[in-house]
Structure formats: structure tokens, C-alpha cells
XYZ file of C-alpha atoms in Angstrom:
488
model
C 127.295 95.120 188.461
C 128.418 98.704 188.069
C 126.221 100.834 185.802
C 127.806 103.237 183.312
C 126.385 106.153 185.242
C 128.273 105.077 188.391
C 131.745 105.066 186.614
C 133.978 108.075 186.934
C 133.627 110.653 184.154
C 137.162 109.991 182.796
C 136.409 106.266 182.445
C 133.173 107.013 180.526
C 135.083 109.170 178.046
C 137.683 106.405 177.630
C 135.026 103.750 176.866
C 133.308 106.021 174.344
C 136.611 106.631 172.585
C 137.388 102.895 172.428
C 133.877 102.155 171.042
C 134.282 104.813 168.328
C 137.683 103.399 167.330
C 136.206 99.913 167.052
C 133.348 101.143 164.827
C 135.785 102.957 162.537
C 137.921 99.822 162.196
C 134.814 97.797 161.356
C 133.788 100.343 158.650
C 137.278 100.205 157.159
C 137.222 96.420 157.092
C 133.716 96.514 155.432
C 134.830 98.924 152.762
C 137.875 96.809 151.806
C 136.357 93.339 152.073
C 133.820 91.935 149.563
C 132.993 88.668 151.248
C 129.934 89.694 153.244
C 128.582 92.530 151.107
C 124.980 92.287 149.770
C 125.158 94.736 146.839
C 125.739 98.422 146.222
C 125.265 100.532 149.346
C 123.706 104.012 149.346
C 123.679 106.889 151.777
C 120.333 107.834 153.323
C 119.775 110.785 150.940
C 120.550 108.611 147.925
C 118.142 105.930 149.105
C 115.322 108.462 149.502
C 115.949 110.258 146.188
C 114.289 109.410 142.789
C 116.643 107.274 140.766
C 116.420 107.264 136.959
C 116.323 103.771 135.457
C 117.983 103.775 132.054
C 116.415 102.104 129.024
C 112.726 102.359 129.985
C 111.668 105.474 128.058
C 109.941 104.869 124.714
C 109.711 108.578 123.870
C 111.445 109.863 120.732
C 114.920 111.177 121.428
C 114.256 114.216 119.267
C 110.828 115.552 120.207
C 111.115 118.758 118.204
C 109.259 117.209 115.269
C 106.385 116.182 117.541
C 106.261 119.630 119.099
C 106.273 121.186 115.627
C 103.316 119.097 114.520
C 101.557 119.791 117.846
C 100.362 116.230 118.104
C 101.651 112.926 119.396
C 102.643 110.397 116.799
C 100.362 107.375 116.664
C 101.897 103.991 115.929
C 99.839 102.349 113.189
C 99.591 99.078 111.287
C 98.164 99.212 107.743
C 95.754 96.589 106.394
C 94.707 96.187 102.763
C 92.444 93.810 100.853
C 93.591 92.926 97.342
C 90.452 92.215 95.318
C 91.493 93.075 91.753
C 94.468 94.127 89.670
C 98.054 93.003 90.101
C 100.081 92.551 93.279
C 102.014 95.691 92.342
C 98.749 97.674 92.268
C 97.922 96.476 95.773
C 101.407 97.393 96.996
C 101.135 100.879 95.455
C 97.782 101.428 97.127
C 99.186 100.467 100.529
C 102.259 102.655 99.923
C 99.940 105.581 99.253
C 98.056 104.785 102.467
C 101.391 104.869 104.313
C 102.088 108.319 102.842
C 98.640 109.479 103.950
C 99.250 108.150 107.474
C 102.604 109.906 107.634
C 101.012 113.160 106.462
C 98.389 112.817 109.213
C 101.184 112.523 111.788
C 101.424 108.771 112.375
C 104.387 106.403 112.531
C 103.816 103.341 110.323
C 105.119 100.137 111.901
C 103.871 97.440 109.524
C 101.574 96.758 106.595
C 99.765 93.596 105.530
C 97.639 92.700 102.493
C 95.135 89.864 102.130
C 94.016 88.384 98.806
C 90.217 88.057 98.721
C 87.456 88.160 96.125
C 85.720 90.852 98.175
C 86.121 92.314 101.695
C 84.598 90.287 104.515
C 81.230 91.843 105.462
C 81.885 91.331 109.186
C 85.541 92.153 109.841
C 86.839 93.370 106.422
C 89.619 90.710 106.389
C 87.880 87.654 107.881
C 87.798 86.374 111.451
C 90.957 84.233 111.206
C 93.043 86.990 109.659
C 91.667 89.437 112.246
C 93.161 87.248 114.998
C 96.493 87.196 113.122
C 96.275 90.984 112.866
C 95.759 91.187 116.644
C 99.014 89.236 117.144
C 100.863 91.640 114.805
C 99.475 94.605 116.739
C 100.636 93.099 120.035
C 104.113 92.303 118.697
C 104.667 95.758 117.181
C 103.104 97.752 120.018
C 100.747 99.619 117.684
C 97.807 101.613 119.016
C 95.864 102.081 115.742
C 94.918 99.971 112.711
C 94.298 101.766 109.400
C 92.314 99.895 106.726
C 92.782 100.658 103.026
C 89.105 101.072 102.202
C 85.893 102.495 103.614
C 84.567 100.322 106.450
C 80.909 99.999 107.276
C 79.909 100.766 110.886
C 79.516 97.008 111.528
C 82.968 96.164 110.163
C 84.486 98.903 112.303
C 82.901 97.586 115.498
C 83.684 93.916 114.877
C 87.312 94.517 113.890
C 87.897 96.696 116.965
C 86.418 93.962 119.151
C 89.017 91.499 117.822
C 92.210 93.606 117.631
C 91.465 95.565 120.851
C 92.867 98.867 119.494
C 91.389 101.821 117.597
C 90.469 101.060 113.969
C 90.008 103.732 111.289
C 89.590 103.533 107.524
C 91.000 105.420 104.557
C 88.141 107.952 104.560
C 88.658 108.909 108.210
C 92.384 109.314 107.553
C 91.847 111.670 104.609
C 89.285 113.658 106.595
C 91.821 114.034 109.407
C 94.409 115.399 106.955
C 91.863 117.819 105.500
C 90.946 119.033 108.993
C 94.631 119.766 109.708
C 95.280 121.604 106.434
C 92.078 123.632 105.887
C 92.807 127.324 106.459
C 90.015 129.381 104.865
C 86.491 129.706 106.234
C 85.036 127.869 103.257
C 87.602 125.064 103.493
C 86.950 124.555 107.198
C 83.193 124.497 106.648
C 83.492 121.945 103.830
C 85.707 119.676 105.934
C 83.382 119.947 108.937
C 80.391 118.993 106.770
C 82.231 115.970 105.334
C 83.268 114.839 108.830
C 79.707 115.052 110.125
C 78.385 113.117 107.124
C 80.954 110.416 107.835
C 80.359 110.259 111.599
C 76.546 110.293 111.582
C 75.994 106.576 110.793
C 78.983 105.578 112.961
C 77.878 107.072 116.263
C 78.063 104.511 119.049
C 76.806 104.758 122.586
C 77.626 103.191 125.916
C 76.121 103.781 129.355
C 74.459 107.185 129.564
C 74.435 107.545 125.785
C 71.674 104.915 125.696
C 69.708 106.361 128.617
C 66.334 107.860 127.810
C 64.851 111.192 128.731
C 62.128 111.118 131.354
C 58.629 110.922 129.939
C 55.144 110.947 131.432
C 54.664 111.688 135.119
C 52.400 114.193 136.775
C 53.897 117.284 135.154
C 54.280 115.831 131.678
C 50.799 116.314 130.325
C 49.284 114.657 127.316
C 51.430 113.016 124.618
C 54.565 113.052 126.778
C 54.280 109.648 128.485
C 56.211 106.580 127.453
C 59.881 106.009 126.670
C 61.750 109.237 125.902
C 64.440 109.988 123.341
C 67.839 108.412 124.026
C 70.909 110.621 124.246
C 72.440 109.115 121.116
C 69.244 109.930 119.188
C 69.518 113.494 120.482
C 73.128 113.639 119.286
C 72.123 112.454 115.818
C 69.404 115.091 115.636
C 71.841 117.830 116.644
C 74.365 116.665 114.031
C 71.675 116.809 111.328
C 70.784 120.349 112.431
C 74.466 121.356 112.274
C 74.804 119.789 108.822
C 71.804 121.747 107.559
C 73.299 124.968 108.946
C 76.685 124.154 107.393
C 75.105 123.517 103.981
C 73.392 126.927 104.141
C 76.705 128.626 104.965
C 78.523 126.837 102.127
C 75.713 127.795 99.730
C 76.184 131.446 100.711
C 79.939 131.169 100.103
C 79.188 129.481 96.784
C 77.114 132.522 95.800
C 80.099 134.817 96.354
C 82.340 132.551 94.279
C 79.702 132.432 91.512
C 79.495 136.249 91.449
C 83.264 136.442 90.925
C 83.030 133.899 88.105
C 80.197 135.855 86.465
C 82.300 139.022 86.653
C 85.166 137.255 84.890
C 82.783 135.891 82.242
C 81.275 139.341 81.743
C 84.731 140.736 81.109
C 85.416 137.816 78.754
C 88.462 136.709 80.763
C 89.309 133.072 79.942
C 89.896 130.748 82.894
C 92.355 127.878 83.256
C 92.049 125.340 86.092
C 94.969 123.301 87.432
C 93.749 119.839 88.442
C 95.647 116.725 89.331
C 96.684 114.134 91.863
C 97.757 115.290 95.284
C 101.478 116.083 95.569
C 101.848 116.172 91.771
C 103.170 119.753 91.924
C 100.073 121.872 91.163
C 100.989 124.672 93.576
C 104.591 124.670 92.313
C 103.307 125.035 88.742
C 100.985 127.894 89.781
C 103.909 129.675 91.438
C 106.100 129.148 88.369
C 103.428 130.494 85.966
C 102.157 133.435 88.057
C 104.497 133.986 91.025
C 101.528 133.416 93.352
C 103.645 132.436 96.371
C 101.365 129.530 97.346
C 102.652 127.096 99.987
C 104.694 124.303 98.429
C 105.443 121.215 100.526
C 106.310 117.592 99.809
C 103.170 116.309 101.521
C 99.768 115.035 100.471
C 97.015 117.683 100.459
C 99.442 120.404 101.613
C 97.122 123.041 100.078
C 93.340 122.680 100.147
C 91.986 126.163 99.621
C 91.564 127.147 95.942
C 93.723 130.010 94.692
C 92.870 132.145 91.625
C 95.600 134.319 90.095
C 95.862 136.569 87.037
C 98.251 135.511 84.268
C 99.206 136.539 80.731
C 100.047 134.540 77.638
C 103.233 135.304 75.651
C 101.058 137.338 73.228
C 99.619 139.450 76.045
C 96.207 137.810 76.474
C 94.941 137.922 80.080
C 93.484 134.830 81.717
C 92.935 133.461 85.247
C 94.704 130.427 86.655
C 92.953 128.497 89.467
C 94.673 125.957 91.726
C 92.187 123.323 92.970
C 92.195 120.691 95.690
C 94.246 117.589 94.925
C 92.637 114.256 94.129
C 93.495 110.784 95.348
C 92.431 107.237 94.572
C 89.069 106.319 96.107
C 88.408 109.941 97.053
C 85.573 109.706 99.629
C 82.148 110.551 98.280
C 81.588 112.873 101.268
C 84.544 114.985 100.172
C 83.401 115.173 96.563
C 80.025 116.456 97.748
C 81.458 118.863 100.344
C 84.054 120.315 97.945
C 81.694 120.460 94.985
C 81.564 124.275 95.064
C 85.369 124.387 94.979
C 85.611 121.780 92.228
C 83.176 123.804 90.138
C 86.210 125.933 89.249
C 87.223 122.960 87.080
C 83.805 122.588 85.471
C 83.483 126.327 84.701
C 86.965 126.678 83.232
C 87.852 127.017 79.542
C 90.928 124.779 79.825
C 92.209 122.184 82.318
C 95.891 121.714 83.055
C 95.907 118.102 84.226
C 99.120 117.793 86.266
C 100.573 114.313 86.784
C 103.690 113.311 88.724
C 106.123 111.875 86.154
C 108.325 110.409 88.905
C 105.467 108.385 90.441
C 105.625 104.575 90.059
C 102.160 104.467 88.451
C 101.329 107.787 86.736
C 98.633 106.168 84.563
C 96.665 105.292 87.701
C 96.875 108.920 88.805
C 95.518 110.078 85.462
C 92.592 107.636 85.650
C 91.709 108.592 89.259
C 91.664 112.330 88.482
C 89.622 111.901 85.292
C 87.023 109.944 87.246
C 86.513 112.877 89.623
C 86.511 115.349 86.710
C 83.653 113.358 85.185
C 81.807 113.438 88.528
C 81.868 117.254 88.631
C 80.656 117.522 85.013
C 83.885 118.744 83.411
C 84.529 115.858 81.035
C 83.989 118.069 77.936
C 86.468 120.794 78.944
C 89.678 120.771 76.810
C 92.643 119.269 78.643
C 96.436 119.574 78.514
C 98.283 116.796 80.348
C 101.251 118.394 82.126
C 103.808 115.749 83.142
C 105.573 117.479 86.039
C 108.893 116.637 87.762
C 110.524 115.794 84.431
C 113.944 116.408 86.015
C 113.364 113.503 88.451
C 111.507 111.137 86.100
C 112.603 108.058 84.228
C 113.102 109.041 80.541
C 111.378 105.842 79.406
C 108.301 106.690 81.524
C 108.207 110.213 80.063
C 108.396 108.858 76.510
C 105.622 106.378 77.217
C 103.326 109.056 78.677
C 104.024 111.519 75.877
C 103.272 108.777 73.335
C 99.998 107.674 74.994
C 98.711 111.145 75.907
C 98.509 112.939 72.576
C 97.972 116.423 74.025
C 100.722 116.460 76.668
C 103.976 118.168 77.593
C 106.785 117.366 80.036
C 107.820 120.197 82.378
C 109.659 120.770 85.638
C 108.131 123.415 87.893
C 111.297 123.335 90.009
C 113.829 124.039 87.246
C 111.572 125.816 84.730
C 112.100 123.222 81.998
C 109.292 123.259 79.415
C 107.422 126.211 80.989
C 107.695 128.450 77.903
C 106.385 125.647 75.688
C 103.491 125.155 78.116
C 102.619 128.864 77.982
C 102.552 128.656 74.187
C 100.204 125.647 74.370
C 97.901 127.522 76.774
C 97.839 130.497 74.387
C 96.913 128.214 71.492
C 94.183 126.364 73.408
C 92.386 129.299 75.047
C 89.113 130.224 73.302
C 89.634 132.932 70.733
C 87.213 135.802 69.956
C 85.112 135.100 66.888
C 84.595 138.575 65.357
C 87.437 140.076 63.305
C 87.391 143.879 63.081
C 89.474 146.673 61.574
C 89.053 150.133 63.089
C 90.781 153.484 63.555
C 90.261 154.378 67.207
C 90.800 158.086 68.051
C 93.553 158.830 70.554
C 90.912 160.270 72.880
C 89.501 156.735 73.303
C 92.624 155.041 74.584
C 90.585 152.933 77.051
C 88.938 151.191 74.086
C 92.371 150.208 72.719
C 93.330 148.871 76.147
C 90.179 146.719 76.221
C 91.017 145.284 72.805
C 94.433 144.267 74.141
C 92.978 142.816 77.370
C 89.830 141.108 76.049
C 90.686 140.366 72.430
C 93.564 139.298 70.236
C 95.435 142.038 68.379
C 96.600 140.986 64.890
C 98.188 144.290 63.785
C 98.462 147.740 65.360
C 99.564 150.998 63.672
C 99.568 154.596 64.876
C 98.275 157.045 62.257
C 97.411 160.725 62.217
C 93.711 160.002 62.804
C 94.229 157.449 65.583
C 95.257 153.871 66.327
C 94.645 151.535 63.400
C 93.724 148.143 64.842
C 93.072 144.812 63.216
C 91.946 142.364 65.894
C 89.639 139.536 66.897
C 87.175 140.524 69.638
C 83.920 139.313 71.165
C 80.579 140.581 69.902
C 79.997 143.261 72.573
C 83.371 144.882 71.990
C 82.877 144.632 68.215
C 79.663 146.645 68.568
C 81.564 149.391 70.437
C 84.253 149.470 67.727
C 81.705 149.584 64.878
C 81.591 153.463 64.665
C 85.341 153.501 63.947
C 85.405 150.597 61.465
C 87.299 150.969 58.199
């Protein structure tokens, strides 16, 4: 047999050419025939490259909202226990929880309510319903369960064991919103204190958290032998130390706020506090009355830090207007305690503007929830004007009902300005008036005294004479004593 190497060179080139032609014909036949093909064919580079598989991504198509919030949206399922009231009350409570979850940056997938006489002491909703909840979580692909109530540490652990995802309660959700929205040093300190109070009894440990410090041994000395302190006990001690430090800092800030209040009282400047449910329009009303420029946003607890601004009545009387933190149903006790120094603005005020959202499905519930907190901070005896806001978006029948039930109330719209002048007149009528009525001719060389009468008192008549300014006014006792030498 003749080997290829023994053939003449021309014959080798001829055989190579024939072999190439045969391969080309075979490729052409393969490309046109579909009988023996085994699927789509790829070149070597295409086979080695990464190939995108369509339809697998679960990320949002528009991620700008997530980037704006600087957090990843959690997918949550809401759980409520209906123990009292009507079914509509339970639905409203869960709807408010959904709004809170959305404000915190979560995506609500589903919400369920169970009718019970009282929450289950082990799993909040009972063992059987907890298993049903686990199935709902699996079907919806949720990664968090939010309960409409405050769970005990035991309920939290047992429910997480059943549903196999993170479980939080209403208190933790509100604390998370407060932590996102607090801007001032005092606000951040108050939120941090409330979070530590909430977390202290709920600390859990695994592995090294339950390990003990080394005790005894040759170098330990007397009174050091035996089991040492576990890491979780050390963590609790450090949290208590931080809480004590935080309380001292808040007390120092409270002193500064009290000094400012004393200065206003010394100058006899009346104070008006705006209180109300969250998202009722308190900041919008403050901006409308004073032009304060406070952040206004359609979100729960958009503004936390109190704002105090100077304002004037239509008759020229000066007073201060304070915007306070918004309230909500079942406001956590930790928050009431932590924000007590801020809420004292309500207790120390001469008048409360109680703002309620007239477009809300249940405004009476908002009124009751806010008044409960006002009683807690010791401001139940302060005069109150109920300001029914968002009148332009409210049902006229609801407005009539509220105005009929609340005797000292007015309907306004902070957005359009409707009813604002009438509200200013009501504030002027309700502010405390000076008790001493005086008549005096103040020399023109004492113009500052006339200015004080205008700022701190209530001018009845004013006339300019040859001897000086003839004033008839109501003033407080200290200013009356200064005007006594010029009395007529």
C-alpha cells in the first residue's frame, strides 16, 4: 500500500482539493436539509460566550425608585387579629399597616385577618393559622411577615419557626420609619433610645452568643472562678449603658428646649401647638399659616422633628406655632416615652390645633387616637380647636357630621387656603388675653414701651397727641406696672 508521503506532490495537492470540495458539499447539504439536525448550532465563540436567558430576572424594570430610597424593597405579607369592633375597623387597621409598610420601603403582596377573642399567646394567630400563613408566604414569594400588633419575644420566635421567614410587628415597623425620617440630633437620639428599649428583651443568641467568658484558672484569683458571663448578657449590659447615656443626652437637650419655653413665657408670648394624626396635613397647615417652608410629603411620619415658628393674629398679636410629631393608632409606648420632651410642646401650649384628615375613611378614630396620646402627656385641659383639613377632597356629608359632633371645629384646606382666615380669627379669639386694662399717655421718647404693648398686649384704641401716644390696652401685670407712671 502506497503511503501519502510516497505519492508525487501534484497528486497530494489533487487529493487535498477533492477532500475540501467534498467537505464543502457536505456542509451545504447540512445547511439545507433538516432531517438529521439536532437543534440550533452555534459557532465556537458563541458556545463559549455567556448567553442571557430571558424571563428569569425578578428585579424591578424601573430601579430608579429603589435607588432613590437607597434600600431594597422587601416583599411582605400583613397579618392582623380582629378582637373587637367591626370588620370595617379591622380592615382600616390593616390598610393603615399597609401604608406604614409602604412608607418603610416595602412592597405589600397580601394581607390576612383572623377573628379571635384575643391573640394566641404562642404564635399570635394560632398554630393552624400559622401553617396556613406559611403556605401563603410560599405562594407569594414573600420574605417578611408584618403583624398588626406588638408581639412578645416568645410569639416572635414561635411564629418565625413556623413561617420560616423574618417576622416583625407594628412597633418595629414604626421604629424603622422613625429611624429613616429623623434628621435632628434630638430626633435621632429619641429614636435610638426607643429602638434599644424595644430590642433589649428581644435579643436572641446562637452559637458564640451563648458562650461564656473564661473564669477561674491560675491567673484568675479569688472570686473569679466558676461560669463566666455569656456574650448575650454582655450585650444586654452594654445596651443598658447606652440607654442610660442616651437618656442623659436627651435630658440635656430637654433643658435647652425648656429654656426657650421659659423665655417665651417671660415675654408673655402665647404658644399654639399643632397636633394630629400622621399625614393629616400638619406641616402643610404650618406652612400656610407662617410660610415656614417645612417638608410636605404624602407619607406617614414625613416630618418628625418639631418646628416652632413666629406668627401673628389678624389684630397683630404675636404668638408661636409649633408643629409636633404625628400620632398613629396604637402608638408604641417606647415612642411616647422617648418623644416625651418633644410632646411637652403640646402640654405647655396655650391652645391646641387638633388637625384631622377630613378625607380619611374613619376620621373619628383618628380623633380618638390623638386625644388618647394628648391625655398621656398631660395636656387634656388645654383648649382645643378641631381643624378638619383637606376639605377640598372630603365628602360633604362627612364634613357636616364632624362639624356637628365637634362643637369647636372648622373645615379648612391647607392646599387651597379655604377657611384659613376664619381659622386665624378663631385662634385670635381663643388665645389667652391680658387681664389688666390700662389707659396711658406714653411720651414719644419711650417708643419701645409702645412697641411692647403692641407685641405683648392687646391694643383697644391708640391716638397720637401733643404729649405722647394715648393708649388704651389690655396688658399683663408686669407691663401694667411699667405703664403706671403715665396712666391717665
